[in-house]
């Protein structure tokens, strides 16, 4: 059997470690002298030489094994006291270590075996000659022939160090997500700046064209002396008064501001490019560090070979275990977490999936049954398939057992897939008597729990008389996970995107009795607002996330899809470890704490009629609450920003528009609880907006407050006549504004 490169790499690291132990120990032995050598030191060196001999022999590096064997014999004689470690002997032993190091450096050469055999012969002869006392000449020849040392291209790093790096990278990912969220605000700010710049240029240009070259009015008494420029016609000599000069200065200031605005826009554009570059580099860094934390699946496979040998003997069956994709790399945590569920599936396959040799022979099958484990990588997930060529899952037995357990009735018409899904329920077994090895379906809830903790999914395919196939999908890493963020009421949640098959709007689905059909498969639709007792604030954007959980097909109805992002899911502490439906929490870029939904655990509690308690959201510094939605309409950037700061600080969600026409466009797509509008705006002023709101039946009932610097009674009278709910004069104080919002939205802020 060919030796994998991963096995060789591990051996090289282990050999280097043992050679270092031997070298430092021999040098310490030389420094202390033969009479002061402790037995524990000799034992330590003996163990390293013995381990190195065994490992090198296993991987067919026989020359290294031979030299290690000679060292082992010498160290054993040291322990027995039959040989005293002389200087010549220690020199020979150190030279033999150099020989082994050199051999490790040239394993890639085509003539390695011949070179290694000659080198091993010389090293062993040197050790034997040194033991006899005539070492010197052989040692000199050995040193002259020794090739130059090469530096190793690997370094051993503790897993805890790598985990610390990954945790730091997770924090960087959260910050990166926050920067990406801010890019949307930057783009909106660029639009605001462009609009203000165009308006400024337009107004200043119009003003300059009107006043820059007007004739100054005559000043002074008629009897005054003649002007020094009275001899010139106005076309021959420009005349300027203070208005002309102001117009010129205004034009110059406008040009300066225009240049500054262009520079600011360019800066914002570069910031966007830099943030996107950080996004790419962070993703690449995640991939690189994740690779360091991974191991080949072959490490997992090695543990199954012995188990399969014992299982086949215990059940008197001949089994051929076929392993594919051993070089696929998975995170160490994933590999450790997969062993128990995979072993459970293998036990079921051997004990009750594969027929007895006699039965297989009567069916015309090979006496030796085949179980195959194949692993392949696809994007950010890995697929592990465990298949056998046995009898398959006996669906009728599953149905009969489910009826006896009271899970279904004789009248229930479950399709084949729904019946197979029942094997994942706790306590299910088609076997009447328990034994040491679980039957097909016995204890599969254990598999469900373990894979659920890994954010994994499983699919079962079975054909009577041909075999069964379990297809497991798991993430490559559990540190940084790509998620979909969605909203229920005023709270935000996340779900790993690897678990989602498809997202559809509720309006595009036909949902009957909480069931929906997708690609000819029946899904149970779960209204998460209802299950979590969270009131719906806006049903117009509801969507359904179709997920395939361990043994169930669910459609999770959510109020609104917010975004897709990379994040870190932190598991609950001991006090919250038993929370149903959730696997942990995540912090958004803005500082919001979001619960991570686990569909598998959710499916386990769906039979309960009781609603699920959800903790109130913990809001970060940048968090917003959707207790009220207010549309602010003002052409002044300063007013919009000032009003937004006040409202958002009090938990109000703010929408913005720069004129009445833009406000109507916003209202076509968004529902708001209240409108704050200025009167004097371009395109469509406040009075026109009030008139249009009053004309449209669907907008007529929205409370609209006018905020303006016009305090005259005539202005107020006209506003109220057109449907304004209230009138607030600039400058206004924060308390007055908040009081009005409380009064007209009936929201607690």
XYZ file of C-alpha atoms in Angstrom:
749
model
C 0.000 0.000 0.000
C 1.359 3.410 -0.987
C 2.263 5.737 1.853
C 0.347 9.026 1.749
C 2.191 12.322 1.696
C 0.343 13.411 4.843
C 1.657 10.361 6.721
C 5.189 11.121 5.556
C 4.852 14.745 6.616
C 3.745 13.731 10.104
C 6.636 11.259 10.356
C 9.179 13.917 9.351
C 7.929 16.213 12.112
C 7.941 13.381 14.669
C 11.420 12.207 13.610
C 12.823 15.713 13.918
C 11.355 15.965 17.419
C 12.914 12.634 18.518
C 16.294 13.501 16.976
C 16.251 16.776 18.906
C 15.496 14.897 22.152
C 18.317 12.439 21.473
C 20.807 15.156 20.588
C 20.093 17.313 23.637
C 20.154 14.232 25.877
C 23.507 13.002 24.565
C 25.007 16.469 24.979
C 23.696 16.625 28.539
C 25.150 13.161 29.162
C 28.528 14.322 27.864
C 28.436 17.451 30.031
C 27.570 15.597 33.241
C 30.029 12.755 32.760
C 29.457 9.024 32.841
C 29.238 8.782 36.610
C 26.498 11.399 37.011
C 24.085 10.276 34.280
C 20.596 9.773 35.682
C 18.641 6.653 34.786
C 15.601 8.782 33.873
C 17.608 10.555 31.153
C 18.756 7.264 29.647
C 15.132 5.972 29.758
C 13.940 9.080 27.945
C 16.554 8.670 25.195
C 15.802 4.947 24.925
C 12.075 5.642 24.395
C 12.815 8.202 21.654
C 15.182 5.817 19.855
C 12.645 2.983 20.167
C 9.754 5.135 18.861
C 11.852 6.443 15.985
C 12.835 2.895 15.045
C 9.216 1.708 14.958
C 7.838 4.710 13.083
C 10.560 4.651 10.418
C 10.122 0.905 9.885
C 6.353 1.339 9.513
C 6.822 3.948 6.767
C 9.527 1.856 5.037
C 12.442 4.144 5.924
C 14.498 1.057 6.754
C 17.896 2.794 6.820
C 16.756 5.186 9.548
C 15.219 2.241 11.394
C 18.537 0.345 11.314
C 20.526 3.271 12.747
C 17.854 3.822 15.444
C 18.051 0.135 16.315
C 21.823 0.391 16.895
C 21.281 3.472 19.079
C 18.571 1.632 21.004
C 20.947 -1.275 21.708
C 23.660 1.072 22.981
C 21.202 2.923 25.245
C 19.897 -0.386 26.573
C 23.489 -1.349 27.463
C 23.867 2.038 29.188
C 20.796 1.204 31.284
C 22.172 -2.224 32.149
C 25.563 -0.744 33.031
C 27.444 -3.067 30.673
C 28.798 -0.093 28.680
C 30.057 3.248 29.974
C 29.286 6.236 27.659
C 32.789 7.326 26.619
C 33.544 10.473 24.638
C 34.299 8.475 21.492
C 31.030 6.603 21.794
C 29.035 9.798 22.337
C 30.727 11.301 19.272
C 29.689 8.281 17.231
C 26.128 8.486 18.499
C 25.886 12.218 17.684
C 27.307 11.537 14.219
C 24.640 8.877 13.699
C 21.987 11.481 14.490
C 23.484 13.700 11.787
C 23.311 10.771 9.383
C 19.610 10.280 10.083
C 18.924 13.981 9.674
C 20.686 13.931 6.325
C 18.656 10.927 5.231
C 15.434 12.749 6.106
C 16.485 15.635 3.840
C 17.083 13.490 0.727
C 14.013 11.235 0.702
C 12.835 12.900 -2.526
C 15.937 11.892 -4.540
C 15.522 9.075 -7.102
C 18.545 7.132 -5.779
C 17.515 7.544 -2.149
C 17.358 3.847 -1.298
C 20.896 3.113 -2.502
C 22.314 6.217 -0.839
C 20.403 5.569 2.387
C 21.519 1.941 2.565
C 25.192 2.903 2.197
C 24.840 5.703 4.755
C 23.112 3.383 7.243
C 25.822 0.781 6.840
C 28.543 3.353 7.562
C 26.688 4.761 10.578
C 26.075 1.341 12.088
C 29.695 0.324 11.453
C 30.835 3.567 13.142
C 28.740 2.831 16.229
C 30.032 -0.722 16.434
C 33.643 0.438 15.921
C 33.248 3.142 18.579
C 31.940 0.567 20.996
C 35.115 -1.449 20.333
C 37.252 1.668 20.754
C 38.500 2.177 17.148
C 35.920 4.721 16.071
C 38.105 7.634 14.994
C 38.944 6.805 11.363
C 35.385 5.776 10.506
C 33.949 8.923 12.092
C 36.239 11.182 10.045
C 35.138 9.532 6.806
C 31.504 9.852 7.864
C 31.787 13.561 8.602
C 33.561 14.288 5.325
C 30.805 12.612 3.373
C 27.917 14.238 5.221
C 25.808 16.566 3.013
C 24.971 20.080 4.089
C 22.031 20.496 6.419
C 18.839 21.974 4.993
C 16.360 24.057 6.892
C 12.960 22.477 7.529
C 10.000 24.089 5.770
C 7.641 23.392 8.655
C 7.228 24.476 12.241
C 5.186 22.944 15.041
C 2.580 25.302 16.503
C 0.221 24.513 19.356
C -3.463 24.181 18.474
C -4.300 26.732 21.169
C -2.145 29.303 19.365
C -3.988 28.688 16.102
C -7.334 28.898 17.921
C -6.297 32.268 19.329
C -5.478 33.438 15.795
C -8.856 32.210 14.558
C -10.665 33.968 17.399
C -8.840 37.186 16.548
C -9.745 36.690 12.906
C -13.343 36.226 13.988
C -13.272 39.626 15.694
C -11.738 41.100 12.518
C -14.572 39.549 10.521
C -17.156 41.252 12.735
C -15.384 44.604 12.268
C -15.157 43.978 8.530
C -18.899 43.289 8.417
C -19.500 46.588 10.204
C -17.361 48.418 7.613
C -19.290 46.774 4.792
C -22.541 47.900 6.387
C -21.170 51.440 6.585
C -20.443 51.409 2.854
C -24.166 51.730 2.258
C -24.195 54.887 4.387
C -21.136 56.179 2.529
C -22.893 55.693 -0.813
C -25.960 57.530 0.506
C -23.694 60.297 1.799
C -22.084 60.610 -1.630
C -25.529 61.068 -3.158
C -26.379 63.686 -0.538
C -23.131 65.542 -1.261
C -23.736 65.397 -5.010
C -27.232 66.761 -4.600
C -26.033 69.590 -2.318
C -23.163 70.416 -4.695
C -25.409 70.577 -7.762
C -27.926 72.709 -5.926
C -25.230 75.071 -4.664
C -23.710 75.447 -8.123
C -27.109 76.005 -9.682
C -28.163 78.673 -7.200
C -24.801 80.482 -7.161
C -24.598 80.471 -10.948
C -28.089 81.912 -11.255
C -27.295 84.563 -8.652
C -24.009 85.475 -10.347
C -25.578 85.755 -13.782
C -28.165 88.073 -12.384
C -26.021 90.416 -10.296
C -22.389 90.181 -11.383
C -22.650 92.786 -14.155
C -25.614 94.979 -13.060
C -25.206 98.767 -13.120
C -24.534 100.179 -9.699
C -27.134 102.657 -8.531
C -26.125 106.297 -8.500
C -25.207 107.414 -5.038
C -24.555 110.848 -3.555
C -26.034 114.269 -4.259
C -26.662 115.550 -7.769
C -24.242 118.370 -7.104
C -21.337 116.085 -6.428
C -18.268 116.199 -8.624
C -18.141 114.041 -11.753
C -16.940 110.512 -11.319
C -13.487 109.707 -12.486
C -14.926 107.070 -14.798
C -17.824 109.104 -16.154
C -16.010 109.420 -19.441
C -16.410 105.662 -20.056
C -19.440 103.937 -21.432
C -20.696 101.009 -19.315
C -19.599 98.634 -22.073
C -16.121 100.181 -21.993
C -15.586 99.924 -18.251
C -17.124 97.498 -15.753
C -18.697 99.079 -12.743
C -19.046 97.159 -9.430
C -20.954 97.848 -6.281
C -20.994 95.680 -3.118
C -23.574 93.308 -4.641
C -21.355 92.721 -7.681
C -18.352 92.050 -5.485
C -20.355 89.689 -3.264
C -21.518 87.818 -6.351
C -17.919 87.402 -7.504
C -16.778 86.167 -4.067
C -19.730 83.787 -3.844
C -18.807 82.329 -7.205
C -15.219 81.820 -6.101
C -16.308 80.183 -2.823
C -18.666 77.959 -4.780
C -15.846 76.835 -7.049
C -13.656 76.067 -4.025
C -16.446 74.070 -2.399
C -17.023 72.208 -5.654
C -13.369 71.163 -5.766
C -13.491 70.076 -2.128
C -16.654 68.068 -2.724
C -15.069 66.333 -5.701
C -12.088 65.436 -3.498
C -14.401 64.118 -0.766
C -16.270 61.971 -3.302
C -12.969 60.613 -4.556
C -11.945 59.863 -0.958
C -15.199 58.029 -0.278
C -14.691 56.032 -3.461
C -11.209 55.016 -2.348
C -12.531 54.059 1.098
C -15.029 51.752 -0.594
C -12.256 50.144 -2.630
C -10.093 49.709 0.498
C -12.933 48.136 2.510
C -13.647 45.711 -0.314
C -9.933 44.852 -0.392
C -10.032 44.208 3.376
C -13.032 41.966 2.774
C -11.118 39.910 0.212
C -7.959 39.706 2.330
C -9.914 38.709 5.452
C -11.647 35.939 3.520
C -8.331 34.699 2.153
C -6.745 34.873 5.613
C -9.640 32.834 6.979
C -9.007 30.182 4.324
C -5.273 30.051 5.017
C -5.574 29.850 8.814
C -8.411 27.354 8.510
C -6.123 25.134 6.442
C -3.612 25.148 9.303
C -6.311 23.879 11.682
C -7.370 21.085 9.333
C -6.349 17.446 9.171
C -6.825 14.911 6.375
C -9.945 12.793 6.825
C -7.555 9.849 6.674
C -6.939 10.527 10.398
C -10.616 9.713 10.961
C -10.554 6.722 8.612
C -7.674 5.102 10.502
C -9.836 4.878 13.613
C -12.579 2.995 11.742
C -10.402 0.155 10.398
C -9.927 -1.470 13.802
C -13.566 -0.880 14.739
C -14.760 -2.471 11.498
C -12.551 -5.524 12.111
C -14.110 -6.047 15.545
C -17.670 -5.417 14.317
C -17.391 -7.930 11.501
C -16.058 -10.587 13.910
C -18.755 -9.925 16.514
C -21.510 -10.285 13.899
C -19.912 -13.201 11.950
C -19.970 -11.224 8.728
C -17.322 -10.565 6.132
C -17.056 -6.827 5.451
C -14.897 -4.914 3.002
C -14.447 -1.321 4.180
C -13.736 1.021 1.237
C -12.425 4.484 2.097
C -12.295 7.318 -0.434
C -11.294 10.967 -0.216
C -8.866 10.503 2.652
C -6.873 13.553 1.570
C -9.878 15.867 2.049
C -9.062 18.217 4.923
C -11.488 19.099 7.712
C -11.139 21.110 10.897
C -9.806 19.198 13.886
C -12.984 19.965 15.850
C -15.109 18.626 12.996
C -13.066 15.402 12.763
C -13.289 14.824 16.515
C -17.033 15.475 16.482
C -17.697 13.145 13.523
C -16.219 9.982 14.992
C -19.141 8.971 17.227
C -21.996 9.597 14.731
C -20.123 7.905 11.879
C -19.228 4.934 14.058
C -22.884 4.597 15.048
C -23.944 4.516 11.390
C -21.246 1.893 10.660
C -22.440 -0.285 13.556
C -25.984 -0.203 12.215
C -24.747 -1.004 8.727
C -22.771 -4.064 9.879
C -25.267 -5.429 12.382
C -28.546 -4.900 10.521
C -27.870 -3.429 7.108
C -25.693 -6.201 5.708
C -27.191 -9.671 5.379
C -25.548 -12.796 6.774
C -23.130 -14.633 4.451
C -25.737 -17.381 3.883
C -28.485 -14.887 3.053
C -26.216 -12.944 0.701
C -25.265 -16.150 -1.079
C -28.921 -17.126 -1.547
C -29.651 -13.660 -2.971
C -26.814 -13.952 -5.456
C -24.724 -11.281 -3.729
C -21.014 -11.591 -2.922
C -20.502 -13.193 0.490
C -18.376 -10.218 1.507
C -20.484 -7.125 2.068
C -19.187 -3.687 1.169
C -19.378 -0.520 3.240
C -17.971 2.594 1.640
C -17.149 5.953 3.202
C -16.447 8.710 0.671
C -15.589 12.323 1.512
C -15.496 15.217 -0.912
C -15.314 18.965 -0.551
C -17.808 21.339 -2.150
C -17.296 25.047 -1.475
C -17.436 25.729 2.258
C -18.965 22.340 3.093
C -17.865 18.724 2.991
C -20.072 15.804 2.002
C -19.509 12.429 3.664
C -21.385 9.488 2.159
C -21.684 6.178 4.045
C -23.200 3.460 1.867
C -23.657 -0.310 2.057
C -24.903 -3.003 -0.319
C -27.211 -4.610 2.240
C -30.966 -5.092 2.506
C -31.891 -1.421 2.895
C -34.235 0.142 5.447
C -37.406 -1.922 5.831
C -39.966 0.861 5.498
C -42.963 -1.287 6.468
C -41.274 -2.223 9.746
C -40.657 1.477 10.379
C -44.332 2.225 9.765
C -45.536 -0.609 12.021
C -43.272 0.496 14.840
C -44.396 4.124 14.502
C -48.037 3.016 14.743
C -47.304 0.983 17.895
C -45.543 3.981 19.421
C -48.587 6.161 18.660
C -46.691 8.549 16.420
C -48.974 7.882 13.448
C -52.273 6.062 12.853
C -53.285 3.403 10.361
C -55.111 6.076 8.371
C -52.093 8.387 8.029
C -50.690 8.373 4.512
C -47.005 9.159 4.837
C -44.771 9.002 1.820
C -41.596 6.934 1.812
C -39.329 9.854 2.774
C -41.512 10.886 5.710
C -41.441 7.328 7.041
C -37.646 7.173 6.767
C -37.421 10.486 8.630
C -39.040 8.800 11.636
C -35.841 6.860 12.382
C -34.302 10.075 13.720
C -36.867 10.420 16.506
C -35.620 9.639 20.030
C -36.508 6.143 21.201
C -37.215 4.694 17.773
C -36.110 1.126 16.981
C -37.401 -1.604 14.708
C -35.583 -4.169 16.859
C -37.616 -5.814 19.579
C -34.634 -6.669 21.796
C -31.638 -4.469 22.429
C -28.120 -5.754 21.892
C -24.615 -4.302 22.015
C -24.791 -3.135 18.429
C -27.568 -0.730 17.440
C -29.905 -1.768 14.632
C -30.748 0.367 11.636
C -32.537 3.354 13.076
C -31.799 2.517 16.722
C -30.334 5.508 18.472
C -30.172 7.581 15.319
C -31.248 10.533 17.462
C -27.674 10.371 18.831
C -26.402 10.925 15.307
C -28.872 13.765 14.976
C -27.679 15.489 18.157
C -23.989 15.244 17.266
C -24.435 16.510 13.717
C -26.720 19.254 14.967
C -23.898 20.520 17.184
C -21.701 20.651 14.061
C -24.334 22.584 12.034
C -24.573 19.531 9.787
C -27.394 17.903 7.833
C -28.125 14.308 6.787
C -30.108 12.756 3.975
C -31.060 9.089 3.755
C -31.496 7.155 0.522
C -32.438 3.493 0.583
C -33.481 0.834 -1.911
C -34.920 -2.486 -0.773
C -32.481 -5.298 -1.432
C -29.741 -2.985 -2.699
C -28.592 -0.975 0.301
C -28.726 2.313 2.162
C -26.838 5.547 1.814
C -26.406 8.265 4.449
C -25.263 11.605 3.033
C -23.862 13.995 5.646
C -23.114 17.628 4.880
C -20.989 19.547 7.351
C -19.114 22.867 7.340
C -15.361 22.795 6.871
C -14.886 24.966 9.954
C -16.884 26.013 13.017
C -15.026 29.273 13.694
C -16.233 31.680 10.992
C -19.579 30.823 9.396
C -21.518 32.429 6.562
C -25.051 33.241 7.751
C -28.327 34.773 6.631
C -29.591 37.518 8.955
C -33.347 38.016 9.237
C -35.798 39.947 11.381
C -38.741 38.880 13.523
C -40.525 41.936 14.895
C -37.813 44.093 16.398
C -35.345 41.250 16.974
C -32.645 39.934 14.640
C -31.641 36.294 14.169
C -29.172 34.364 12.030
C -29.116 30.970 10.334
C -26.056 29.273 8.738
C -26.457 29.622 4.976
C -25.090 26.088 4.445
C -28.347 24.760 5.959
C -30.581 26.730 3.579
C -31.713 25.129 0.338
C -33.690 28.068 -1.025
C -35.360 31.347 -0.020
C -38.758 32.351 -1.477
C -41.161 35.196 -0.807
C -44.379 34.170 0.920
C -46.444 35.732 -1.886
C -44.934 33.271 -4.391
C -45.921 30.195 -2.352
C -49.147 28.307 -1.880
C -49.277 27.442 1.813
C -52.138 25.131 2.862
C -52.475 23.893 6.464
C -48.931 25.049 7.201
C -47.554 22.918 4.368
C -45.857 23.975 1.147
C -44.582 21.972 -1.806
C -41.105 22.656 -3.174
C -39.616 20.576 -5.990
C -42.242 17.866 -5.400
C -41.326 17.610 -1.708
C -43.655 18.479 1.154
C -42.304 20.998 3.689
C -43.785 21.961 7.045
C -44.001 25.763 7.184
C -43.236 27.209 10.620
C -44.198 30.817 11.350
C -41.314 31.862 13.600
C -43.093 35.051 14.712
C -45.889 32.885 16.072
C -43.634 30.194 17.550
C -41.455 32.749 19.329
C -44.431 34.931 20.358
C -43.010 37.986 18.559
C -45.658 40.321 17.051
C -45.381 40.961 13.304
C -44.568 44.600 12.524
C -44.596 44.360 8.709
C -46.018 41.345 6.863
C -45.304 42.724 3.389
C -41.749 41.344 3.258
C -42.217 37.879 4.698
C -40.088 35.108 3.227
C -39.675 31.372 3.752
C -36.262 29.777 4.281
C -36.390 26.156 3.148
C -34.039 23.976 5.207
C -33.373 20.252 5.205
C -32.731 19.271 8.786
C -31.811 15.894 10.212
C -34.915 13.904 9.365
C -37.245 16.845 8.611
C -37.999 19.323 5.865
C -38.951 22.740 7.192
C -39.907 26.081 5.739
C -39.069 28.828 8.248
C -41.289 31.875 7.706
C -39.502 35.070 8.724
C -40.598 38.677 8.662
C -37.756 40.119 6.583
C -34.421 38.976 5.131
C -31.769 41.524 6.127
C -28.371 40.426 4.795
C -25.813 37.677 4.233
C -22.483 37.897 6.028
C -19.592 36.028 7.652
C -19.689 35.962 11.429
C -18.610 34.073 14.551
C -21.196 32.044 16.467
C -20.363 31.839 20.158
C -21.856 28.835 22.006
C -23.986 29.442 25.075
C -22.479 29.220 28.519
C -23.450 26.530 30.990
C -26.532 28.431 32.228
C -28.054 28.667 28.736
C -26.779 25.377 27.317
C -30.242 23.803 27.301
C -32.004 26.587 25.397
C -34.197 24.988 22.727
C -33.917 25.944 19.072
C -30.711 27.982 19.394
C -27.054 27.028 19.039
C -25.437 30.262 20.253
C -25.157 33.982 19.677
C -23.402 36.293 17.261
C -22.521 39.971 17.390
C -23.316 42.069 14.326
C -21.058 44.780 12.966
C -23.270 47.363 14.661
C -23.031 45.652 18.047
C -26.392 43.835 18.111
C -26.448 40.412 19.773
C -28.331 37.925 17.568
C -29.526 34.411 18.360
C -28.408 31.633 15.984
C -31.292 29.316 15.133
C -30.636 25.591 14.929
C -33.315 24.023 12.668
C -32.610 20.518 13.931
C -33.310 21.419 17.545
C -36.282 23.486 16.395
C -37.793 20.447 14.655
C -37.490 18.496 17.908
C -39.731 20.895 19.836
C -42.307 21.631 17.129
C -44.705 19.026 18.488
C -45.038 21.102 21.642
C -47.977 23.477 21.497
C -46.338 25.877 23.898
C -44.660 28.977 22.428
C -40.900 29.255 22.752
C -39.533 31.986 24.990
C -36.974 34.192 23.279
C -34.697 36.512 25.299
C -35.074 40.209 24.679
C -32.419 41.579 22.311
C -29.282 43.154 23.753
C -28.535 46.259 21.747
C -25.052 47.565 21.011
C -23.940 51.140 20.619
C -25.150 51.296 17.053
C -28.346 49.321 17.559
C -31.741 50.535 16.401
C -35.200 49.470 17.500
C -38.088 49.435 15.060
C -40.660 50.541 17.660
C -41.664 53.392 15.322
C -40.830 54.227 11.704
C -40.657 57.920 10.828
C -40.063 59.486 7.415
C -38.081 62.763 7.590
C -38.550 64.984 4.506
C -36.223 68.001 4.277
C -33.902 69.385 1.599
C -31.377 70.428 4.254
C -28.748 67.799 4.957
C -28.104 69.295 8.393
C -31.756 69.079 9.419
C -32.041 65.502 8.185
C -28.934 64.474 10.102
C -29.951 66.318 13.264
C -33.452 64.842 13.263
C -32.075 61.366 12.537
C -29.640 61.550 15.448
C -32.400 62.546 17.864
C -34.848 59.907 16.660
C -32.390 57.014 16.410
C -31.050 57.786 19.882
C -34.613 57.234 21.116
C -35.067 53.929 19.306
C -36.920 55.218 16.245
C -36.224 53.798 12.769
C -35.697 56.717 10.376
C -36.295 56.927 6.621
C -35.085 59.992 4.692
C -36.222 61.984 1.657
C -34.995 65.309 0.243
C -38.291 66.544 -1.236
C -41.962 65.682 -1.514
C -41.597 63.701 -4.736
C -38.870 61.519 -3.231
C -40.994 61.039 -0.102
C -43.863 59.654 -2.191
C -41.451 57.213 -3.847
C -40.316 56.019 -0.396
C -43.935 55.593 0.716
C -44.648 53.348 -2.260
C -42.196 50.766 -0.896
C -42.170 51.428 2.852
C -44.750 51.622 5.600
C -44.232 54.404 8.135
C -45.949 55.463 11.335
C -45.388 59.207 10.930
C -44.035 61.856 8.525
C -41.989 64.942 9.435
C -41.790 67.395 6.524
C -40.359 70.799 5.705
C -42.366 73.320 3.656
C -39.813 74.932 1.342
C -38.189 72.241 -0.815
C -37.273 71.871 -4.509
C -39.193 69.650 -6.980
C -42.224 69.261 -4.670
C -42.649 71.527 -1.631
C -44.355 70.669 1.643
C -47.797 72.018 0.746
C -47.836 69.927 -2.430
C -46.811 66.869 -0.431
C -49.596 67.433 2.108
C -52.098 67.810 -0.714
C -50.907 64.586 -2.375
C -50.992 62.665 0.919
C -54.530 63.845 1.550
C -55.556 62.813 -1.977
C -54.272 59.246 -1.669
C -56.523 57.079 0.451
C -53.752 54.707 1.585
C -51.597 57.613 2.843
C -54.280 59.892 4.223
C -54.219 58.435 7.721
C -50.457 58.802 8.284
C -49.838 61.565 10.879
C -47.840 64.348 9.230
C -46.063 67.055 11.221
C -44.704 70.170 9.489
C -41.269 71.343 10.694
C -40.391 74.746 9.241
C -38.874 78.122 10.044
C -42.073 79.850 8.801
C -43.919 80.756 11.999
C -46.609 82.973 10.495
C -50.260 82.242 11.143
C -51.011 82.170 7.414
C -48.470 79.385 6.825
C -49.838 77.328 9.738
C -53.454 77.805 8.669
C -52.733 76.551 5.150
C -50.796 73.535 6.449
C -53.635 72.453 8.754
C -56.137 73.013 5.951
C -54.185 70.580 3.723
C -54.149 67.872 6.399
C -51.132 68.506 8.657
C -51.470 66.894 12.084
C -49.207 69.366 13.879
C -46.813 72.246 13.303
C -43.305 72.657 14.753
C -41.199 75.791 14.223
C -37.426 75.611 13.736
C -35.309 75.642 15.762
C -37.124 72.967 17.759
C -36.083 71.193 20.938
C -35.694 67.443 21.285
C -38.421 67.027 23.915
C -41.084 68.615 21.700
C -40.206 66.346 18.791
C -40.192 63.163 20.894
C -43.454 64.142 22.575
C -45.147 64.520 19.179
C -43.869 61.117 18.013
C -45.183 59.459 21.171
C -48.536 61.183 20.720
C -49.074 60.344 17.052
C -47.470 56.872 16.809
C -48.586 55.557 20.237
C -45.168 53.882 20.481
C -43.205 53.682 23.688
C -39.937 55.536 23.098
